[in-house]
CSV table of C-alpha atoms in Angstrom, one decimal:
chain,number,residue,atom,x,y,z
A,654,MET,CA,-11.4,8.3,13.0
A,655,ALA,CA,-13.1,6.7,10.0
A,656,ILE,CA,-13.5,3.7,8.1
A,657,TYR,CA,-13.0,4.9,4.4
A,658,SER,CA,-14.1,1.2,2.6
A,659,VAL,CA,-14.6,-2.3,3.0
A,660,TYR,CA,-13.6,-5.2,0.6
A,661,ILE,CA,-14.5,-8.8,0.7
A,662,ILE,CA,-12.6,-11.6,-1.5
A,663,ASN,CA,-13.5,-15.0,-2.4
A,664,LYS,CA,-10.7,-17.9,-1.6
A,665,ALA,CA,-10.0,-17.5,-5.4
A,666,GLY,CA,-9.2,-13.6,-5.2
A,667,GLY,CA,-12.3,-12.6,-6.8
A,668,LEU,CA,-13.9,-9.5,-5.5
A,669,ILE,CA,-17.3,-10.1,-4.2
A,670,TYR,CA,-18.3,-7.3,-2.5
A,671,GLN,CA,-17.2,-3.6,-1.9
A,672,TYR,CA,-18.5,-0.7,-0.3
A,673,ASP,CA,-17.2,2.7,0.2
A,674,HIS,CA,-18.4,4.2,3.5
A,675,SER,CA,-16.9,7.8,3.9
A,676,GLY,CA,-13.9,10.1,2.5
A,677,ALA,CA,-14.8,12.1,-0.7
A,678,ARG,CA,-11.8,12.2,-2.9
A,679,PRO,CA,-10.3,15.8,-2.9
A,680,GLU,CA,-11.1,18.1,-6.0
A,681,VAL,CA,-9.5,21.4,-6.9
A,682,GLU,CA,-10.7,23.6,-9.8
A,683,LYS,CA,-8.2,26.5,-10.7
A,684,THR,CA,-8.4,28.7,-13.5
A,685,PHE,CA,-5.2,29.1,-15.8
A,686,SER,CA,-3.5,31.5,-17.9
A,687,TYR,CA,-1.5,30.5,-21.1
A,688,PRO,CA,1.1,28.8,-20.9
A,689,LEU,CA,-0.2,25.8,-18.5
A,690,GLU,CA,2.2,25.5,-15.7
A,691,LEU,CA,1.2,21.9,-15.1
A,692,VAL,CA,2.8,18.7,-17.4
A,693,LEU,CA,0.0,16.6,-18.1
A,694,LYS,CA,0.3,13.0,-19.5
A,695,VAL,CA,-2.1,10.0,-20.9
A,696,HIS,CA,-2.3,7.3,-18.6
A,697,ASP,CA,-4.7,4.6,-18.9
A,698,GLU,CA,-6.9,6.6,-21.1
A,699,LYS,CA,-6.9,9.6,-18.6
A,700,LEU,CA,-5.1,12.9,-18.0
A,701,VAL,CA,-2.8,12.4,-15.2
A,702,VAL,CA,-0.6,15.3,-13.8
A,703,ALA,CA,3.0,14.2,-14.5
A,704,PHE,CA,5.1,17.1,-12.8
A,705,GLY,CA,4.2,20.5,-11.4
A,706,GLU,CA,2.3,20.4,-7.9
A,707,ARG,CA,0.3,23.5,-6.7
A,708,ASP,CA,-2.5,24.6,-4.9
A,709,GLY,CA,-3.4,21.2,-3.9
A,710,ILE,CA,-3.0,19.8,-7.3
A,711,LYS,CA,-0.9,17.0,-6.9
A,712,VAL,CA,1.1,14.6,-9.0
A,713,GLY,CA,-1.4,11.5,-10.1
A,714,HIS,CA,-4.4,13.8,-10.1
A,715,THR,CA,-6.6,13.3,-13.1
A,716,LEU,CA,-8.2,15.9,-15.1
A,717,LEU,CA,-12.1,15.8,-14.7
A,718,SER,CA,-13.7,18.9,-16.0
A,719,VAL,CA,-12.7,21.6,-18.4
A,720,ASN,CA,-14.5,25.0,-18.0
A,721,GLY,CA,-17.4,22.8,-16.2
A,722,VAL,CA,-17.5,20.1,-18.5
A,723,PRO,CA,-17.0,16.8,-17.6
A,724,ALA,CA,-14.1,14.8,-19.2
A,725,GLU,CA,-14.4,11.3,-20.2
A,726,GLY,CA,-11.0,9.7,-20.2
A,727,ARG,CA,-9.1,11.8,-22.4
A,728,PHE,CA,-11.9,13.8,-24.4
A,729,LEU,CA,-14.4,16.2,-23.5
A,730,LYS,CA,-18.0,14.4,-22.8
A,731,SER,CA,-20.1,16.7,-24.7
A,732,ASP,CA,-18.6,17.1,-28.0
A,733,GLY,CA,-15.6,14.7,-27.9
A,734,ARG,CA,-12.9,16.7,-28.5
A,735,ASP,CA,-9.4,15.8,-27.5
A,736,ILE,CA,-8.5,17.7,-23.9
A,737,MET,CA,-4.7,17.7,-25.1
A,738,ASP,CA,-5.6,19.7,-28.2
A,739,ILE,CA,-7.8,22.4,-26.1
A,740,ILE,CA,-4.9,22.9,-23.8
A,741,ALA,CA,-2.4,23.4,-26.3
A,742,ASP,CA,-4.4,26.1,-27.9
A,743,GLU,CA,-3.8,29.6,-26.5
A,744,GLU,CA,-7.3,31.0,-27.9
A,745,ASN,CA,-9.2,28.6,-25.1
A,746,TYR,CA,-7.0,30.4,-22.0
A,747,PRO,CA,-7.8,31.5,-19.6
A,748,ILE,CA,-9.3,28.2,-18.9
A,749,SER,CA,-10.8,26.5,-15.6
A,750,LEU,CA,-9.8,23.2,-15.1
A,751,LYS,CA,-10.8,20.5,-12.2
A,752,PHE,CA,-8.4,17.9,-10.6
A,753,GLY,CA,-9.0,15.4,-8.3
A,754,ARG,CA,-7.8,11.9,-7.2
A,755,THR,CA,-8.3,9.2,-9.7
A,756,LYS,CA,-11.6,7.3,-9.2
A,757,LEU,CA,-11.3,3.7,-9.1
A,758,THR,CA,-13.6,1.7,-11.7
A,759,THR,CA,-15.3,-1.5,-10.8
A,760,ASN,CA,-12.5,-3.1,-12.7
A,761,GLU,CA,-9.5,-1.2,-11.2
A,762,ARG,CA,-11.0,-2.7,-7.9
A,763,ILE,CA,-11.1,-6.0,-9.1
A,764,MET,CA,-7.6,-6.1,-10.1
A,765,LEU,CA,-6.4,-4.3,-6.7
A,766,ALA,CA,-8.7,-7.2,-5.0
A,767,SER,CA,-6.7,-10.2,-6.7
A,768,MET,CA,-3.5,-8.2,-6.5
A,769,PHE,CA,-3.9,-8.0,-2.5
A,770,HIS,CA,-4.8,-11.6,-2.8
A,771,SER,CA,-1.5,-12.4,-4.0
A,772,LEU,CA,0.5,-10.2,-1.7
A,773,PHE,CA,-1.6,-11.7,0.9
A,774,ALA,CA,0.2,-15.3,-0.1
A,775,ILE,CA,3.8,-13.8,-0.9
A,776,GLY,CA,3.5,-12.4,2.8
A,777,SER,CA,3.1,-15.5,4.4
A,778,GLN,CA,5.9,-17.2,1.9
A,779,LEU,CA,8.5,-14.9,2.8
A,780,SER,CA,8.1,-15.2,6.6
A,781,PRO,CA,11.4,-15.5,8.3
A,782,GLU,CA,9.4,-17.3,11.1
A,783,PRO,CA,7.3,-20.6,10.6
A,784,ARG,CA,3.8,-20.9,10.4
A,785,SER,CA,3.1,-17.5,9.6
A,786,SER,CA,-0.4,-16.1,8.3
A,787,GLY,CA,-0.6,-13.8,5.3
A,788,ILE,CA,-0.8,-9.9,6.0
A,789,GLU,CA,-3.1,-8.9,8.5
A,790,VAL,CA,-2.5,-5.3,8.8
A,791,LEU,CA,-0.7,-2.9,6.5
A,792,GLU,CA,0.3,0.5,7.4
A,793,THR,CA,0.6,3.6,5.3
A,794,ASP,CA,0.9,7.2,6.6
A,795,THR,CA,-2.8,8.1,5.5
A,796,PHE,CA,-4.8,4.7,6.0
A,797,LYS,CA,-4.2,1.4,7.6
A,798,LEU,CA,-5.6,-1.7,5.9
A,799,HIS,CA,-7.0,-4.6,8.1
A,800,CYS,CA,-7.6,-8.1,7.1
A,801,PHE,CA,-9.2,-11.0,8.5
A,802,GLN,CA,-8.9,-14.4,6.7
A,803,THR,CA,-11.5,-17.0,7.6
A,804,MET,CA,-11.3,-20.5,8.1
A,805,THR,CA,-13.1,-21.0,4.5
A,806,GLY,CA,-10.5,-18.7,2.9
A,807,ILE,CA,-12.8,-15.6,2.5
A,808,LYS,CA,-11.2,-12.3,3.0
A,809,PHE,CA,-12.8,-9.1,4.6
A,810,ILE,CA,-10.8,-6.1,4.4
A,811,ILE,CA,-11.2,-2.9,5.7
A,812,LEU,CA,-9.4,0.3,4.8
A,813,ALA,CA,-9.5,2.9,8.0
A,814,ASP,CA,-7.9,5.5,9.3
A,815,PRO,CA,-4.9,5.1,11.0
A,816,ARG,CA,-6.1,6.0,14.6
A,817,GLN,CA,-9.3,4.0,14.0
A,818,MET,CA,-9.8,1.6,17.3
A,819,ALA,CA,-11.1,-1.9,17.0
A,820,VAL,CA,-11.1,-2.7,13.5
A,821,ASP,CA,-10.4,-6.2,14.2
A,822,VAL,CA,-14.0,-6.4,16.1
A,823,LEU,CA,-15.5,-5.2,12.9
A,824,LEU,CA,-14.1,-7.5,10.9
A,825,LYS,CA,-15.4,-10.2,13.2
A,826,LYS,CA,-18.8,-8.6,13.1
A,827,LEU,CA,-18.9,-8.3,9.2
A,828,TYR,CA,-18.1,-12.2,9.0
A,829,GLU,CA,-21.0,-12.6,11.2
A,830,VAL,CA,-23.2,-10.0,9.2
A,831,TYR,CA,-22.0,-11.9,6.0
A,832,SER,CA,-23.2,-15.6,7.6
A,833,ASP,CA,-26.1,-14.4,8.6
A,834,PHE,CA,-27.7,-12.4,5.3
A,835,ALA,CA,-25.4,-13.5,2.6
A,836,LEU,CA,-25.0,-17.3,3.1
A,837,LYS,CA,-28.4,-17.7,4.8
A,838,ASN,CA,-29.6,-16.2,1.4
A,839,PRO,CA,-31.2,-18.7,-0.4
A,840,PHE,CA,-30.7,-16.9,-3.6
A,841,TYR,CA,-27.2,-16.3,-2.8
A,842,SER,CA,-24.7,-18.8,-4.8
A,843,LEU,CA,-21.2,-19.1,-2.9
A,844,ASP,CA,-18.0,-17.1,-4.2
A,845,MET,CA,-20.3,-15.1,-6.4
A,846,PRO,CA,-21.0,-11.3,-5.9
A,847,ILE,CA,-22.9,-10.5,-3.1
A,848,ARG,CA,-26.2,-8.5,-4.1
A,849,CYS,CA,-28.3,-8.5,-1.1
A,850,ASP,CA,-30.0,-5.5,0.6
A,851,LEU,CA,-30.5,-7.2,4.1
A,852,PHE,CA,-26.5,-7.5,3.7
A,853,ASP,CA,-26.0,-4.0,2.8
A,854,THR,CA,-28.1,-2.5,5.5
A,855,ASN,CA,-26.7,-4.7,8.1
A,856,LEU,CA,-23.2,-4.2,7.1
A,857,GLN,CA,-23.5,-0.2,7.1
A,858,GLN,CA,-24.9,-0.6,10.4
A,859,ALA,CA,-22.1,-2.5,11.7
A,860,ILE,CA,-20.0,0.3,10.2
A,861,GLU,CA,-21.3,3.3,11.9
A,862,GLN,CA,-22.0,1.9,15.0
A,863,SER,CA,-18.4,1.1,15.2
A,864,GLU,CA,-17.3,4.6,14.1
A,865,ARG,CA,-19.8,5.9,16.7
A,866,LEU,CA,-19.1,4.1,19.6
A,867,GLY,CA,-15.4,2.9,19.0
A,868,ILE,CA,-14.8,-0.2,21.0
A,869,SER,CA,-16.4,-3.5,21.9
A,870,ASN,CA,-19.8,-2.0,21.8
A,871,ILE,CA,-20.5,-3.8,18.7
B,1073,MET,CA,12.2,-8.7,20.5
B,1074,THR,CA,13.8,-9.6,17.7
B,1075,VAL,CA,15.5,-8.7,14.5
B,1076,TYR,CA,14.9,-11.4,11.8
B,1077,ASN,CA,16.8,-10.2,8.6
B,1078,PHE,CA,17.5,-7.1,6.4
B,1079,TYR,CA,17.4,-6.2,2.6
B,1080,ILE,CA,19.0,-3.4,0.8
B,1081,PHE,CA,17.5,-2.8,-2.8
B,1082,ASP,CA,18.4,-0.2,-5.3
B,1083,ARG,CA,15.9,1.3,-7.5
B,1084,ASN,CA,16.3,-1.1,-10.4
B,1085,GLY,CA,15.5,-4.3,-8.1
B,1086,THR,CA,19.2,-5.5,-7.7
B,1087,CYS,CA,19.7,-6.6,-3.9
B,1088,LEU,CA,22.5,-4.8,-2.6
B,1089,HIS,CA,22.9,-6.3,0.8
B,1090,TYR,CA,21.2,-8.9,2.6
B,1091,ALA,CA,21.8,-10.0,6.4
B,1092,GLU,CA,20.0,-12.1,8.7
B,1093,TRP,CA,20.3,-12.8,12.6
B,1094,ASN,CA,17.6,-15.0,14.2
B,1095,ARG,CA,15.8,-16.3,10.9
B,1096,ARG,CA,13.9,-19.5,11.9
B,1097,LYS,CA,12.5,-20.4,8.4
B,1098,GLN,CA,14.1,-20.2,4.9
B,1099,SER,CA,12.0,-19.5,1.9
B,1100,GLY,CA,12.6,-22.4,0.4
B,1101,MET,CA,14.3,-21.3,-2.8
B,1102,ASP,CA,17.5,-20.0,-3.9
B,1103,ARG,CA,18.6,-16.4,-2.4
B,1104,GLU,CA,18.3,-14.8,-5.9
B,1105,GLU,CA,14.9,-16.0,-6.1
B,1106,GLU,CA,14.1,-15.1,-2.7
B,1107,TYR,CA,15.4,-11.2,-3.6
B,1108,LYS,CA,13.1,-11.0,-6.8
B,1109,LEU,CA,10.2,-12.1,-4.9
B,1110,MET,CA,10.7,-9.6,-2.0
B,1111,TYR,CA,11.2,-6.7,-4.5
B,1112,GLY,CA,8.3,-7.9,-6.5
B,1113,MET,CA,6.0,-7.8,-3.6
B,1114,ILE,CA,7.4,-4.7,-2.2
B,1115,HIS,CA,6.8,-2.8,-5.8
B,1116,SER,CA,3.1,-4.2,-6.1
B,1117,ILE,CA,2.2,-3.1,-2.7
B,1118,LYS,CA,3.6,0.6,-3.4
B,1119,SER,CA,1.4,0.3,-6.3
B,1120,PHE,CA,-1.8,-1.3,-4.6
B,1121,VAL,CA,-1.5,1.5,-1.7
B,1122,ASN,CA,-1.2,4.3,-4.0
B,1123,ARG,CA,-4.3,3.3,-6.0
B,1124,ILE,CA,-6.4,2.1,-3.1
B,1125,SER,CA,-5.8,4.9,-1.0
B,1126,PRO,CA,-8.7,7.3,-0.5
B,1127,THR,CA,-6.3,10.0,0.1
B,1128,ASP,CA,-2.9,11.5,-1.5
B,1129,LEU,CA,-0.2,9.8,0.1
B,1130,LYS,CA,2.9,11.4,1.7
B,1131,ASP,CA,5.4,8.4,2.7
B,1132,GLY,CA,3.0,5.8,1.1
B,1133,PHE,CA,3.7,2.1,2.3
B,1134,LEU,CA,5.4,2.1,6.1
B,1135,ASN,CA,5.0,-1.6,7.3
B,1136,PHE,CA,2.7,-4.8,7.4
B,1137,ARG,CA,2.5,-7.3,9.7
B,1138,THR,CA,1.1,-10.9,9.8
B,1139,SER,CA,0.6,-13.2,13.0
B,1140,GLN,CA,4.4,-13.9,12.9
B,1141,TYR,CA,6.6,-11.3,11.9
B,1142,LYS,CA,6.3,-7.1,10.9
B,1143,LEU,CA,7.9,-6.2,7.9
B,1144,HIS,CA,9.4,-2.4,7.9
B,1145,PHE,CA,9.8,-0.7,4.8
B,1146,TYR,CA,11.8,2.9,4.1
B,1147,GLU,CA,12.7,4.4,0.5
B,1148,THR,CA,14.8,7.2,-0.2
B,1149,PRO,CA,13.9,9.7,-2.9
B,1150,SER,CA,16.8,8.0,-5.0
B,1151,GLY,CA,14.7,4.7,-4.9
B,1152,LEU,CA,16.8,2.9,-2.4
B,1153,LYS,CA,14.9,0.6,-0.3
B,1154,PHE,CA,15.5,-0.6,3.1
B,1155,ILE,CA,13.5,-3.7,4.5
B,1156,MET,CA,13.9,-5.1,7.9
B,1157,ASN,CA,11.8,-8.0,9.3
B,1158,THR,CA,11.4,-8.0,13.1
B,1159,ASP,CA,8.5,-9.5,15.5
B,1160,LEU,CA,5.6,-7.9,16.1
B,1161,SER,CA,6.3,-6.2,19.4
B,1162,VAL,CA,8.5,-3.6,17.5
B,1163,GLY,CA,6.9,-0.4,16.8
B,1164,ASN,CA,7.8,2.5,14.2
B,1165,ILE,CA,11.5,2.3,13.3
B,1166,LYS,CA,11.4,4.6,10.2
B,1167,ASP,CA,14.4,6.7,11.9
B,1168,VAL,CA,16.5,3.5,12.4
B,1169,LEU,CA,16.2,2.5,8.9
B,1170,HIS,CA,16.8,6.1,7.8
B,1171,GLN,CA,19.7,6.1,10.1
B,1172,MET,CA,21.3,3.2,8.3
B,1173,TYR,CA,21.0,4.8,5.3
B,1174,SER,CA,22.8,8.1,6.0
B,1175,ASN,CA,25.1,6.9,8.8
B,1176,ILE,CA,26.4,3.5,7.3
B,1177,PHE,CA,25.4,3.6,3.7
B,1178,VAL,CA,26.2,6.8,2.8
B,1179,GLU,CA,29.2,6.7,4.9
B,1180,TYR,CA,30.8,3.5,3.8
B,1181,VAL,CA,29.5,2.6,0.3
B,1182,VAL,CA,28.5,6.0,-1.4
B,1183,ARG,CA,31.8,7.7,0.1
B,1184,ASN,CA,34.0,4.5,-1.1
B,1185,PRO,CA,35.1,5.0,-4.5
B,1186,MET,CA,35.7,1.1,-4.8
B,1187,CYS,CA,32.0,0.2,-4.4
B,1188,SER,CA,29.9,0.3,-7.5
B,1189,LEU,CA,26.2,1.8,-6.7
B,1190,ASP,CA,24.5,-1.0,-8.7
B,1191,GLN,CA,25.9,-4.1,-7.7
B,1192,PRO,CA,25.9,-6.1,-4.5
B,1193,ILE,CA,28.1,-4.6,-1.9
B,1194,LYS,CA,31.3,-6.7,-1.1
B,1195,SER,CA,32.9,-4.1,1.3
B,1196,GLU,CA,33.8,-6.1,4.6
B,1197,LEU,CA,33.9,-2.6,6.7
B,1198,PHE,CA,30.1,-2.1,5.6
B,1199,GLU,CA,29.0,-5.6,6.2
B,1200,SER,CA,30.5,-5.3,10.1
B,1201,LYS,CA,29.2,-1.5,10.5
B,1202,MET,CA,25.9,-2.9,9.7
B,1203,ASP,CA,26.0,-5.7,11.7
B,1204,ASP,CA,27.3,-3.7,14.7
B,1205,PHE,CA,24.5,-1.1,14.5
B,1206,VAL,CA,21.7,-4.0,14.0
B,1207,ARG,CA,23.1,-6.0,17.0
B,1208,GLY,CA,23.1,-2.4,19.2
B,1209,LEU,CA,19.6,-1.8,18.7
B,1210,SER,CA,17.4,-2.0,21.5
B,1211,PHE,CA,15.0,-4.2,19.8
B,1212,PHE,CA,17.5,-6.7,19.0
B,1213,PRO,CA,18.1,-9.0,21.8
B,1214,MET,CA,17.6,-12.8,20.7
B,1215,ARG,CA,14.7,-14.5,22.1
B,1216,VAL,CA,14.8,-16.6,25.0
B,1217,ALA,CA,15.4,-20.1,23.6
């Protein structure tokens, strides 16, 4: 049971707050000999596994480091060499490569937030029943996304373990924390990113409490 | 408990089959437009879920619910997408959608040489089998009017 992360989206679809709570993304380091069994491709300026899942390395994982030297996009951070060239050269083997799930950059998070904003609207438009809200719970095999939209159009989104109970209670609690510590902050302007320590600490406390105590004790 | 409607899309986004039963609200656009919107939404949800997930996904997107309905999604490895809208009380029906694929779609479309696999299905046999199957589901009963 866990809460993975929290997103707050304003009524225009802009991301105004994001917090990752738990869930370190898995990383796998392995030594390879020539030729490399994995097929890599460049995607979004990153090297991504295109084919050949093995030993916990999955399709879609990004190359994070070569022989312990971190990668920066498709180049090595230390001397800026193209990693594709290094991998193609037999001289460099055996080689130790570290792979992991692609980390989301701030820009990607902003994009995902506005993507959800429109999915939410389409979900209600395609409803076979009248007066439907947008997406409230979206379920996958590894996580559940819970969304609560306030009367004023702000969306609170929690990604949680599928078995996590009482997420809707936590969502309401986050709304309360938002009204108390973001809205009442005289330095906060509406619909802008929330940068407020008191809000951060109270939000984290609420999440930890709901994880520990489970239901209704928030 | 009730079933509202049902879509089958192929991997290119063509709507192969559509049927509806107890649908009370139309989307207010052309059917063709609605298929495109539905496919676009599913396509975006798949990519959204893939990127936002903290861990690696196996099946990926399964279902979502709003205040009024629940959308169930099942995709075959060949990219066929089965989408069923039901009311909120219906649980996980992945196996039901899989049955529709293996017992009806494969039997009456794939094995029918007259059906081309990239165009809307025109077989009446398929349509009636699909209708019978859905009407026979335990969660089909019409709501009391």
